[in-house]
Short mmCIF file of C-alpha atoms and ligand atoms in Angstrom, two decimals:
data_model
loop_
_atom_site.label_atom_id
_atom_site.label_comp_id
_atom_site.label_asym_id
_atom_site.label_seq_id
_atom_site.Cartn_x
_atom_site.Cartn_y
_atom_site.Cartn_z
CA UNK A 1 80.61 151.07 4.28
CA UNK A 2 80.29 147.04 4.58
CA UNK A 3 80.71 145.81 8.42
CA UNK A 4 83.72 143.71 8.46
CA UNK A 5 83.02 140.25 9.10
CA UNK A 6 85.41 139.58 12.08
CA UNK A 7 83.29 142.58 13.78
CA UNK A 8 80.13 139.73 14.08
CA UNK A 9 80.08 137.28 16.88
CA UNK A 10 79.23 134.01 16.40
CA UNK A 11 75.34 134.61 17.84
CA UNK A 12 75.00 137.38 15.42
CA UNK A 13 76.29 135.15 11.78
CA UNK A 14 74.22 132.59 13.30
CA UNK A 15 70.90 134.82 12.63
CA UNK A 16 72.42 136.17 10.01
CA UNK A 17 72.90 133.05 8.46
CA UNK A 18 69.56 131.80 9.51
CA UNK A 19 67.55 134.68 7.76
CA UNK A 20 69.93 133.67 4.37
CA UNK A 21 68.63 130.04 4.93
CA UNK A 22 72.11 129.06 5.32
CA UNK A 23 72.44 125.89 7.49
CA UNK A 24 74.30 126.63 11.32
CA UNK A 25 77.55 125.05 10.19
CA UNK A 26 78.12 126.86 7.65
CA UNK A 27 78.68 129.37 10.43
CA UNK A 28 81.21 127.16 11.96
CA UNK A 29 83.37 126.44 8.67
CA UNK A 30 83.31 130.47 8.37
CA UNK A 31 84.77 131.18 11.63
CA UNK A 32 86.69 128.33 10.94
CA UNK A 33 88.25 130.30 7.97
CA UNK A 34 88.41 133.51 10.01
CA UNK A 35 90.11 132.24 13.27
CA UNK A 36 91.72 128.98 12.59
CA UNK A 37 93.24 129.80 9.51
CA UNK A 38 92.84 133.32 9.89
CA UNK A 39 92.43 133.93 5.87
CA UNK A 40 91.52 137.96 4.42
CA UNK A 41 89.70 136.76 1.38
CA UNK A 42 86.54 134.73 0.25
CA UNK A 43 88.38 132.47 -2.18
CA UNK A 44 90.37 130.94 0.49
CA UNK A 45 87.00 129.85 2.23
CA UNK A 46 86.90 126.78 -0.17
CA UNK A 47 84.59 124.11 1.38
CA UNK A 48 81.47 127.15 1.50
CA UNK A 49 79.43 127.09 -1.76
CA UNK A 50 80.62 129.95 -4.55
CA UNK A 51 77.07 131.40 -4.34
CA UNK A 52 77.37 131.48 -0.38
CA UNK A 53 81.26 133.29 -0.73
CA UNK A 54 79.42 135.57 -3.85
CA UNK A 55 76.93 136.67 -1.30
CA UNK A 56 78.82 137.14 2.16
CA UNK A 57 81.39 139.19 0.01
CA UNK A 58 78.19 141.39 -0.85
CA UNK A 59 77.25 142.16 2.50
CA UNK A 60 80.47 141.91 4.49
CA UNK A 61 84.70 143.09 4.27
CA UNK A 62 87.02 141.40 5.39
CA UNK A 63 90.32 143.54 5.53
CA UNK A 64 93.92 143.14 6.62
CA UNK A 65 96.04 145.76 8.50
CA UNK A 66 99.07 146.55 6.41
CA UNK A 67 102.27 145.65 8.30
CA UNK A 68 104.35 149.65 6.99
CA UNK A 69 107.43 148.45 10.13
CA UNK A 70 108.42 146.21 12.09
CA UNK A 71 111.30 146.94 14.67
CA UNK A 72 112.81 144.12 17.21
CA UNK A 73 114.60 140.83 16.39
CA UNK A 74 112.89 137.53 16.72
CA UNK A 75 112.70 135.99 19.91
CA UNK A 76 112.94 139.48 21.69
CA UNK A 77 110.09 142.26 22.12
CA UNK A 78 109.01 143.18 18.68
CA UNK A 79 106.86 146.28 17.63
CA UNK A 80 104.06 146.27 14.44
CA UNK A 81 103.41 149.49 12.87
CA UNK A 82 100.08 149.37 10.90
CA UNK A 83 98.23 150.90 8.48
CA UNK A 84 94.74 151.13 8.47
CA UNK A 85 91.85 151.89 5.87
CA UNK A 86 91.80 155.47 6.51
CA UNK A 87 96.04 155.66 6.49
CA UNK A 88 96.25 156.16 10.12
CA UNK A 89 98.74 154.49 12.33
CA UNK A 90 98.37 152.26 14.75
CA UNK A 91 100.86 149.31 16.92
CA UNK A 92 100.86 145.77 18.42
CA UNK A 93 104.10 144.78 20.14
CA UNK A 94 104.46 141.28 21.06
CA UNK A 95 106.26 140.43 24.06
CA UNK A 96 107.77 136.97 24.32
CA UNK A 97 106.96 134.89 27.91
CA UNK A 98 107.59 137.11 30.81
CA UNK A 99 106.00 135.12 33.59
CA UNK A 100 103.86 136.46 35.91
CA UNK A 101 104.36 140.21 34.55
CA UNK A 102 100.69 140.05 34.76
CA UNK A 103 98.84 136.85 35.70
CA UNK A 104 100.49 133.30 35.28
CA UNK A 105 103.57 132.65 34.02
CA UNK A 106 103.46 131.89 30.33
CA UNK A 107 105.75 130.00 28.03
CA UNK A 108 104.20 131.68 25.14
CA UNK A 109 103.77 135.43 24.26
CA UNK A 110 101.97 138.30 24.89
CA UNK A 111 100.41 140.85 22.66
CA UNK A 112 100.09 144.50 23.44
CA UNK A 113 97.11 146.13 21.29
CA UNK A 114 96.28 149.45 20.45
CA UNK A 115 92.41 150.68 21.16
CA UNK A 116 92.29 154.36 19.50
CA UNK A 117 94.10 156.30 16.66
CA UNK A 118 96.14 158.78 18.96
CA UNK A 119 94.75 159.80 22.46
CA UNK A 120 92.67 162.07 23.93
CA UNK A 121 93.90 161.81 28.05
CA UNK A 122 97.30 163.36 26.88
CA UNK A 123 99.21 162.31 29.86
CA UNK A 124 102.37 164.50 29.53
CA UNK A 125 105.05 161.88 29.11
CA UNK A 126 103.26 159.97 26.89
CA UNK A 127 103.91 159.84 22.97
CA UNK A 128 101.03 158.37 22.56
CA UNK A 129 98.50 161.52 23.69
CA UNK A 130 101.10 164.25 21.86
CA UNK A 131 99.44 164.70 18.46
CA UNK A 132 95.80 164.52 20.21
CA UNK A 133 93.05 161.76 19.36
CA UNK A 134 91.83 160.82 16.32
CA UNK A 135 89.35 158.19 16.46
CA UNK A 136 88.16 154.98 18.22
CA UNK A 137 89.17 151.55 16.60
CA UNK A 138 86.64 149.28 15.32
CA UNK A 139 86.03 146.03 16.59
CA UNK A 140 87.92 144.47 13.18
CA UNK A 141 90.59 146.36 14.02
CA UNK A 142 91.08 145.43 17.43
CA UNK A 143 91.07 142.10 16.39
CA UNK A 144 92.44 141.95 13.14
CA UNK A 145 95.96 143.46 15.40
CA UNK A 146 95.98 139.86 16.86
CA UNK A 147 95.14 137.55 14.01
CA UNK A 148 97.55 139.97 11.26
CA UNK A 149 100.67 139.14 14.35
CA UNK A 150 99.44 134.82 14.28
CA UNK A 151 99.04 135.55 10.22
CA UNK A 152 102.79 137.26 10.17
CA UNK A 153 104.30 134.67 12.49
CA UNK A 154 103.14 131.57 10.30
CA UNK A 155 104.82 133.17 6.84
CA UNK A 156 107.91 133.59 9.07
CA UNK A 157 107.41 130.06 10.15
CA UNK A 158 106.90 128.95 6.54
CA UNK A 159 110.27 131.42 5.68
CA UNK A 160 112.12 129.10 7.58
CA UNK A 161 111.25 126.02 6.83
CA UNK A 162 112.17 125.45 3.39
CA UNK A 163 110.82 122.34 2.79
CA UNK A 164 107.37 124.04 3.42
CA UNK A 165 105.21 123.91 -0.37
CA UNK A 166 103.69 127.05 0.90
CA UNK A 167 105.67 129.97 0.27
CA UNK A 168 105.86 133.15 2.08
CA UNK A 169 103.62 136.22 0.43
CA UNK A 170 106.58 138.79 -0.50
CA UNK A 171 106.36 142.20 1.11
CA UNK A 172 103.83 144.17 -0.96
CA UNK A 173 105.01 147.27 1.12
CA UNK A 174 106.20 150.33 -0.59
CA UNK A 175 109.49 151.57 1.80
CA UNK A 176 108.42 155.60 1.80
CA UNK A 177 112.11 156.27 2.39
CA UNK A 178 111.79 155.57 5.97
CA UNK A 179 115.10 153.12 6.30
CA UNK A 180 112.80 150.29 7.70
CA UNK A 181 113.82 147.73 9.44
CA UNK A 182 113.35 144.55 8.59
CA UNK A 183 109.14 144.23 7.24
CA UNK A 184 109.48 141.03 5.57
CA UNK A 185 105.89 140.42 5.97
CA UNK A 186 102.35 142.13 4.75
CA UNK A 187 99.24 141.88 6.74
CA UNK A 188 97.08 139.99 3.70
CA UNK A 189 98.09 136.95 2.37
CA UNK A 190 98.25 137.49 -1.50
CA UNK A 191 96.16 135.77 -3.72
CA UNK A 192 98.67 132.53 -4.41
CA UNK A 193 98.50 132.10 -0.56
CA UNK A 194 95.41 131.83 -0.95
CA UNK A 195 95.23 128.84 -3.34
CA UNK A 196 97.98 127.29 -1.58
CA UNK A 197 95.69 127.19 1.60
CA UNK A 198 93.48 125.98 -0.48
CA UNK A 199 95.58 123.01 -1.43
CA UNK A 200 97.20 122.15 2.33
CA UNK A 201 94.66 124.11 5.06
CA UNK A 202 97.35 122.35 8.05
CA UNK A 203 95.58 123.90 11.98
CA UNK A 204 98.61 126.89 11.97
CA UNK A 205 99.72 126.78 15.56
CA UNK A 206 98.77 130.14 17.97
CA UNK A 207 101.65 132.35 19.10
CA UNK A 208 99.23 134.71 21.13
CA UNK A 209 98.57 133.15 24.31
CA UNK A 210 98.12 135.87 26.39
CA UNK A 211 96.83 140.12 25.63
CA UNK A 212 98.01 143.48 27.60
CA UNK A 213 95.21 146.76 25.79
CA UNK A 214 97.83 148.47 26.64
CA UNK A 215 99.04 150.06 22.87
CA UNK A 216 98.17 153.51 21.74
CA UNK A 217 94.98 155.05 23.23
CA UNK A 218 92.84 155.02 26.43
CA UNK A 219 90.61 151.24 25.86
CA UNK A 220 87.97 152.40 28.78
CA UNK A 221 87.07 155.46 26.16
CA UNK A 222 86.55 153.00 23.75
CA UNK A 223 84.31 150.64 25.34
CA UNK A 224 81.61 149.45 23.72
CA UNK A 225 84.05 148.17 20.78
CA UNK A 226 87.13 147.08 23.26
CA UNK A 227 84.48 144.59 24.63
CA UNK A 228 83.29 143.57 21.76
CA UNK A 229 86.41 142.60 20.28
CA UNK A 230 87.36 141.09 23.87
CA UNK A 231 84.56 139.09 23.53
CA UNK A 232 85.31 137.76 20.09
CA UNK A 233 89.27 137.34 21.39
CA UNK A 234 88.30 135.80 23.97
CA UNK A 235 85.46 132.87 22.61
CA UNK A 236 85.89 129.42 21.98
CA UNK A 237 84.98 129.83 18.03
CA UNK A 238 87.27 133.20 18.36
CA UNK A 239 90.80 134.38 19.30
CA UNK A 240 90.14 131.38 22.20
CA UNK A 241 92.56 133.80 24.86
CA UNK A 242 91.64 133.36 28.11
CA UNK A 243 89.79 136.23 29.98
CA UNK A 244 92.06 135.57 33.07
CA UNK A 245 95.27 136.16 29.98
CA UNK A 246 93.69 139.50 29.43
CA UNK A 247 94.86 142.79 31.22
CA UNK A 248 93.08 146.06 30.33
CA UNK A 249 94.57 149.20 31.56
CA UNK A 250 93.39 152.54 32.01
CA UNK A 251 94.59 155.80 32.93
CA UNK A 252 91.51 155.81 35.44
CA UNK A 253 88.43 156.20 34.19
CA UNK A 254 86.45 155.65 37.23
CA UNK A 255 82.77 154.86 35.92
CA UNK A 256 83.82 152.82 33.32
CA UNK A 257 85.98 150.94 35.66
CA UNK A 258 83.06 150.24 38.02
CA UNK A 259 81.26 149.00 34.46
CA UNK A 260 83.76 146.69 33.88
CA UNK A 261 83.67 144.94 37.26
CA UNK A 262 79.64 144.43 36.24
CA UNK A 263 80.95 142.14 33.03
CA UNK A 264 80.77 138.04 33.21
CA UNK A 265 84.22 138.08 31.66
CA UNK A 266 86.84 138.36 34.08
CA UNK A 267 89.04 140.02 33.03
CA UNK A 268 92.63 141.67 34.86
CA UNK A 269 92.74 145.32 35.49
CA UNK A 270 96.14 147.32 35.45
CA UNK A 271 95.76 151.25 36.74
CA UNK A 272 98.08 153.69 35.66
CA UNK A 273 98.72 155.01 39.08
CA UNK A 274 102.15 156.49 38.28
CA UNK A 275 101.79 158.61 41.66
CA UNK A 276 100.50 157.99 44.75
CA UNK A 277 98.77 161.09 46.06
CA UNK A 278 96.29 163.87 43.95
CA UNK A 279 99.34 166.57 44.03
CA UNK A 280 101.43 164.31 41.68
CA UNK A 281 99.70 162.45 39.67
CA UNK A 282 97.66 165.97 38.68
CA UNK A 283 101.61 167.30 37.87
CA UNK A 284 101.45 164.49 34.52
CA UNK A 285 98.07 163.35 34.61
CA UNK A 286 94.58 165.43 33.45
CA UNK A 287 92.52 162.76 33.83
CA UNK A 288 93.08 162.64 37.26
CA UNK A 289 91.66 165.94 37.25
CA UNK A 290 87.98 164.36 36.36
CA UNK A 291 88.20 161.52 38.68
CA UNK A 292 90.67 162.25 41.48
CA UNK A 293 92.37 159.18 43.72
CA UNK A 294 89.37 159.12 46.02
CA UNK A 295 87.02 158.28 42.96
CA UNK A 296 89.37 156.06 41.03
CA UNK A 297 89.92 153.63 44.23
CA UNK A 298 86.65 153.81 45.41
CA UNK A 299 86.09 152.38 41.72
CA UNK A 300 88.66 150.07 42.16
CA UNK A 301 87.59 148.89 45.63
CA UNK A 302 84.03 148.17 43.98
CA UNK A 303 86.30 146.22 41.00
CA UNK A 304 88.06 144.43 43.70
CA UNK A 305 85.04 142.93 45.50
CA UNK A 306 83.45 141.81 42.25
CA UNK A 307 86.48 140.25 40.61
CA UNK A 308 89.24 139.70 43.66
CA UNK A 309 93.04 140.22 43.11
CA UNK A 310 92.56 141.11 39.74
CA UNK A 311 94.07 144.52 39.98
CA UNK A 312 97.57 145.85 39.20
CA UNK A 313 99.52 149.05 39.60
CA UNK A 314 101.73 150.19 36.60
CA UNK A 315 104.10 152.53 38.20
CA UNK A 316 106.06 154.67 35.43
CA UNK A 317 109.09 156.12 37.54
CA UNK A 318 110.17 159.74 36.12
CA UNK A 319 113.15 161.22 37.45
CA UNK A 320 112.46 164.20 40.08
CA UNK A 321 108.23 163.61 39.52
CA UNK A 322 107.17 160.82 41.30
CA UNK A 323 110.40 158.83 42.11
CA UNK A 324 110.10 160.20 45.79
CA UNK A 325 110.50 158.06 49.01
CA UNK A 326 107.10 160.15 50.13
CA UNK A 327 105.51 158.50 47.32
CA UNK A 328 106.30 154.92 48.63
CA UNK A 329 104.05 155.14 51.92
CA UNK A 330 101.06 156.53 49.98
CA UNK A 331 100.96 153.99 47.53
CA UNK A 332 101.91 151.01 50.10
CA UNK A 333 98.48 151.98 51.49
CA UNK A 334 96.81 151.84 48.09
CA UNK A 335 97.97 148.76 47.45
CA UNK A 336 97.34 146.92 50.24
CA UNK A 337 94.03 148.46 50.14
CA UNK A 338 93.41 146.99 46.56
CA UNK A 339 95.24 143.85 47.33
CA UNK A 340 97.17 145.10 44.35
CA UNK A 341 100.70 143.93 42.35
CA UNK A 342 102.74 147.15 41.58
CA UNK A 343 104.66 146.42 38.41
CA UNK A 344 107.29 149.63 38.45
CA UNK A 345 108.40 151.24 34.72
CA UNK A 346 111.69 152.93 34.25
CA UNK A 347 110.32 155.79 32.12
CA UNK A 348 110.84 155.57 28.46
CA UNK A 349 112.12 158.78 26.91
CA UNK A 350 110.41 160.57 24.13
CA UNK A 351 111.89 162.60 21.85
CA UNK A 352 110.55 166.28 22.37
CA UNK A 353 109.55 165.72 25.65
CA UNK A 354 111.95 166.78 28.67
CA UNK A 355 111.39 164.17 31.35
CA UNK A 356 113.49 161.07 32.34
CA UNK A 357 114.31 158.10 33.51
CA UNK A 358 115.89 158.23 37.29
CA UNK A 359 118.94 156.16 38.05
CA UNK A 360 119.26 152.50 39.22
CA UNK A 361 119.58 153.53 41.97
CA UNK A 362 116.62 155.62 42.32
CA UNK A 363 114.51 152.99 41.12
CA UNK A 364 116.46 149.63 43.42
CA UNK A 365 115.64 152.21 46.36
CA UNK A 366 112.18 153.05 44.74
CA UNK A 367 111.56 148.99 44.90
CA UNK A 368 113.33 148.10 48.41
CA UNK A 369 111.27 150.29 50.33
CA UNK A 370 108.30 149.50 48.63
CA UNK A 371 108.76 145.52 49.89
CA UNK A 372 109.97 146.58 53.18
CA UNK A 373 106.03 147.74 53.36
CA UNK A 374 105.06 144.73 52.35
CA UNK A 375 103.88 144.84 48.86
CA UNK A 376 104.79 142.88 46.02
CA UNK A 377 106.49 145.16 43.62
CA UNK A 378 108.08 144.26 40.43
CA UNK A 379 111.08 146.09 38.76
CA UNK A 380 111.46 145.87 34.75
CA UNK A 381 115.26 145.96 34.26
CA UNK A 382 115.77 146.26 30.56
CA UNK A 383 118.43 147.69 30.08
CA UNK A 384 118.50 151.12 27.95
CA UNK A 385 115.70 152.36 25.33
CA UNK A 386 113.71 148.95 25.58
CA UNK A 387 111.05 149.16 24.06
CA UNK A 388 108.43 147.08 26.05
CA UNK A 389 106.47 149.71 27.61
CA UNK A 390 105.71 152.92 25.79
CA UNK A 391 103.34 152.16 22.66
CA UNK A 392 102.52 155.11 20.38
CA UNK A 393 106.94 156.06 19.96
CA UNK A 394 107.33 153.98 16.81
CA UNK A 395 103.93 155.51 15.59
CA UNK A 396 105.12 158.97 16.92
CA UNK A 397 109.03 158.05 14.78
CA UNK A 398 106.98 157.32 11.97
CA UNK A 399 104.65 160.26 11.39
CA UNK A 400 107.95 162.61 12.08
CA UNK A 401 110.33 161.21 9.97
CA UNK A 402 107.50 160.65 7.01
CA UNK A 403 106.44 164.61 7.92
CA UNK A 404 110.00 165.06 7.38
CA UNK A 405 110.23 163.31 4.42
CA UNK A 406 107.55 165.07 2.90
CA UNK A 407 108.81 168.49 3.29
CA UNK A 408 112.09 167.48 2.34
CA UNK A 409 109.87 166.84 -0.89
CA UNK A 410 107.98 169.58 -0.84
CA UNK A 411 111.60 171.81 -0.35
CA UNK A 412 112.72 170.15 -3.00
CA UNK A 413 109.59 171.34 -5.19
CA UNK A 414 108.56 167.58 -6.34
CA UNK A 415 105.53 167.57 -4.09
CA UNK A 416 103.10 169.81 -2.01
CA UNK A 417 103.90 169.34 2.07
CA UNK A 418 101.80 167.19 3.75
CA UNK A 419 100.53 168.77 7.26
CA UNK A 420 103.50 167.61 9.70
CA UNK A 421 102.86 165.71 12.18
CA UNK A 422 104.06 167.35 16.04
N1 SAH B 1 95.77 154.48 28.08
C1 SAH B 1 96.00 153.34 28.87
C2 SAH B 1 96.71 152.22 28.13
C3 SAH B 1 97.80 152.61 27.20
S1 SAH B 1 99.28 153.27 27.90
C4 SAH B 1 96.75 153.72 30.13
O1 SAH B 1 97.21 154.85 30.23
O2 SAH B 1 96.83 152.86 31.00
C5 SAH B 1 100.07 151.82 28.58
C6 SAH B 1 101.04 152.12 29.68
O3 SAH B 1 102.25 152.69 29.16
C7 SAH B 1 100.50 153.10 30.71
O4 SAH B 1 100.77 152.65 32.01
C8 SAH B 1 101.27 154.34 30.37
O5 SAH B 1 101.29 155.25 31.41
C9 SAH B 1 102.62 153.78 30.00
N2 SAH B 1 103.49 154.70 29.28
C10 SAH B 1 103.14 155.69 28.43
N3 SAH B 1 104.23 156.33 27.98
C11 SAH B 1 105.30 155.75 28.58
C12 SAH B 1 106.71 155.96 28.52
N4 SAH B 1 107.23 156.91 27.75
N5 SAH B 1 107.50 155.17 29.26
C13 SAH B 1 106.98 154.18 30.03
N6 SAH B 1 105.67 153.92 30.11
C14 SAH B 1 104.84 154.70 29.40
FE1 SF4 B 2 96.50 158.05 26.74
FE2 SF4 B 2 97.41 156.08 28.31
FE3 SF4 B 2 99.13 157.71 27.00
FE4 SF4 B 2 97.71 158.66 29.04
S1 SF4 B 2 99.28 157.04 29.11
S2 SF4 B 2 98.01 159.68 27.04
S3 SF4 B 2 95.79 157.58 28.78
S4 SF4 B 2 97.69 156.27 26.07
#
């Protein structure tokens, strides 16, 4: 299998380049291509020489994810269901400006990315970890989730502004019977796209401005590729976000938090604490299993003396689990500990799975007597399903109602079932 181009940095196509004797900015016109204008084919590239397009397209890919969903009106949170190479699933959900959720406050938006196909941690109210882990993404395709989301929001752009010469690339997308909502948009830009960029290559504008890794899968079990991509996200000749705009959360992975803490980049850490003392967070967590609360701080501690208030809490309240007033003491001391933010989640429900949201109530009382200890605490008051925080339920929709689909088929005698998905 080729590597995909936008899996190179710029370091590496520069002695690539160099053994091709291929001048140095020819390296920046390609990365141009790639991250300015964000094109998925060699054609587009139109100021590199044909023989120089002939021979990259030799040695390298360059593929799009394939937008299958989209779910979310504009201007509100929006969720991307993709397809990748192998037909596996993956999401993105862009989040517009909600300052200081994370870091700064932001007038623009943030992206939530996916690191793995499925996940192996199974936390047990998480959709993500039901059907079990499948693989680790590439670098492309932690990347590609950012620049397919800039690529989709400049055809909408172009959608509605009709004076625009370049038209929008029409939804190459087959429906598979799945009532979609509105997917007016592939990943790839088709081939007249393509000529059209040739004709007017206008700077498109960046929507991204800010990234949570905090989609499907556990990022810290994907490491060696999360950074890579963060790396690439992050340059100048890149995805040009910020470090300080980039929050990775884990479930807890102590060593490779302590890792972490020994990279240049700095980059914002959010725990999933979602309990305060080893009794509860072993009740929905395994992972905290391998690498109890006295490891996982001690990790963070060493994380919080390289990087300084970097570090955040996510807090996911479940009804009758960890919604306690016990629970509020214990992590009070954690926090202050960590000089850490506690961002608290009203719990998402998943269908098949038995646990809940508590009230308001619950969670305004959760919240007061956290500040009356002194830490700053966040509440996200969505109201009903929102679907901000739990990555991995559109996938999770998807899979069923296609599983479904297919054995309706198959019942129907037109096709052999597929294996359903749980
Ligand atoms: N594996 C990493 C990152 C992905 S999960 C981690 O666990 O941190 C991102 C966040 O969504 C985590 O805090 C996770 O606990 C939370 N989450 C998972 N399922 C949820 C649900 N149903 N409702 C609310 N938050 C959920
Ligand atoms: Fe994996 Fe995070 Fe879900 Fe736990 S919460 S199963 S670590 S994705």
């Amino acid at each position: 299998m080729l590597a995909d181009i936008r899996s190179q940095t710029a370091k590496e196509l520069e002695t690539q380049f160099h053994t091709r004797g291929q001048p140095a900015y020819r390296v920046k016109q390609l990365l141009e291509w790639l991250y300015v204008h964000r094109v998925t084919s060699w054609e587009a590239m139109t100021n590199l020489p044909k023989a120089l397009r002939d021979d990259l397209r030799q040695h390298y890919s360059i593929a799009a994810l394939k937008l299958i969903r989209k779910q979310g009106a504009r201007d509100t949170t929006q969720k991307f269901l993709w397809r990748l190479g192998d037909q596996a699933l993956i999401e993105s959900v862009l989040i517009p400006a909600n300052p200081a959720l994370y870091g700064e406050p932001s007038d623009r938006h943030t992206l939530c990315v996916s690191t793995q196909v499925g996940c192996a941690y199974g936390c047990k109210f998480c959709a993500s970890g039901l059907a079990g882990w499948k693989r680790n993404l590439r670098v492309e395709e932690i990347v590609e989730q950012v620049l397919a989301v800039e690529r989709w929001n400049e055809g909408e752009a172009k959608v509605q502004s009709p004076k625009s010469e370049v038209q929008s690339p029409k939804s190459q997308v087959p429906s598979q019977g799945l009532g979609d909502e509105s997917c007016p948009e592939p990943g790839a830009p088709d081939p007249a796209s393509a000529t059209a960029q040739r004709v007017e290559p206008a700077p498109p504008t960046r929507l991204v401005s800010n990234l949570v890794i905090m989609g499907m899968g556990e990022p810290l079990a994907n490491y060696e590729n999360l950074l890579k991509a963060l790396k690439i996200l992050n340059a100048p000749w890149g995805g040009g976000i910020g470090a300080r705009k980039i929050t990775i959360s884990t479930s807890g992975l102590a060593p490779q938090i302590r890792q972490l803490a020994n990279e240049p980049l700095q980059f914002r850490l959010a725990i999933s604490l979602h309990g305060a003392t080893d009794e509860t967070r072993n009740k929905i967590m395994p992972v905290n299993l391998k690498y109890p609360l006295r490891e996982l701080t001690a990790a963070c501690d060493y994380y919080q003396q390289k990087k300084a208030r970097m570090i955040t809490f996510e807090y996911v309240l479940i009804a009758g689990v960890n919604d306690g007033l016990e629970q509020v003491k214990p992590l009070a001391a954690l926090a202050r500990r960590l000089v850490a933010k506690v961002n608290l989640i009203p719990y998402n429900r998943v269908e098949g799975l038995s646990w809940e949201r508590p009230s308001e109530e619950v969670q305004e009382a959760f919240l007061s007597a956290l500040e009356k200890q002194k830490v700053s605490a966040t509440l996200r008051r969505e109201k009903g399903g929102d679907i901000d925080a739990a990555c991995g339920q559109l996938r999770l929709k998807t899979e069923r109602e296609m599983a479904n689909f297919r054995s309706a088929e198959a019942d129907a005698g037109e096709t052999e079932g597929a294996g359903a998905q749980p």
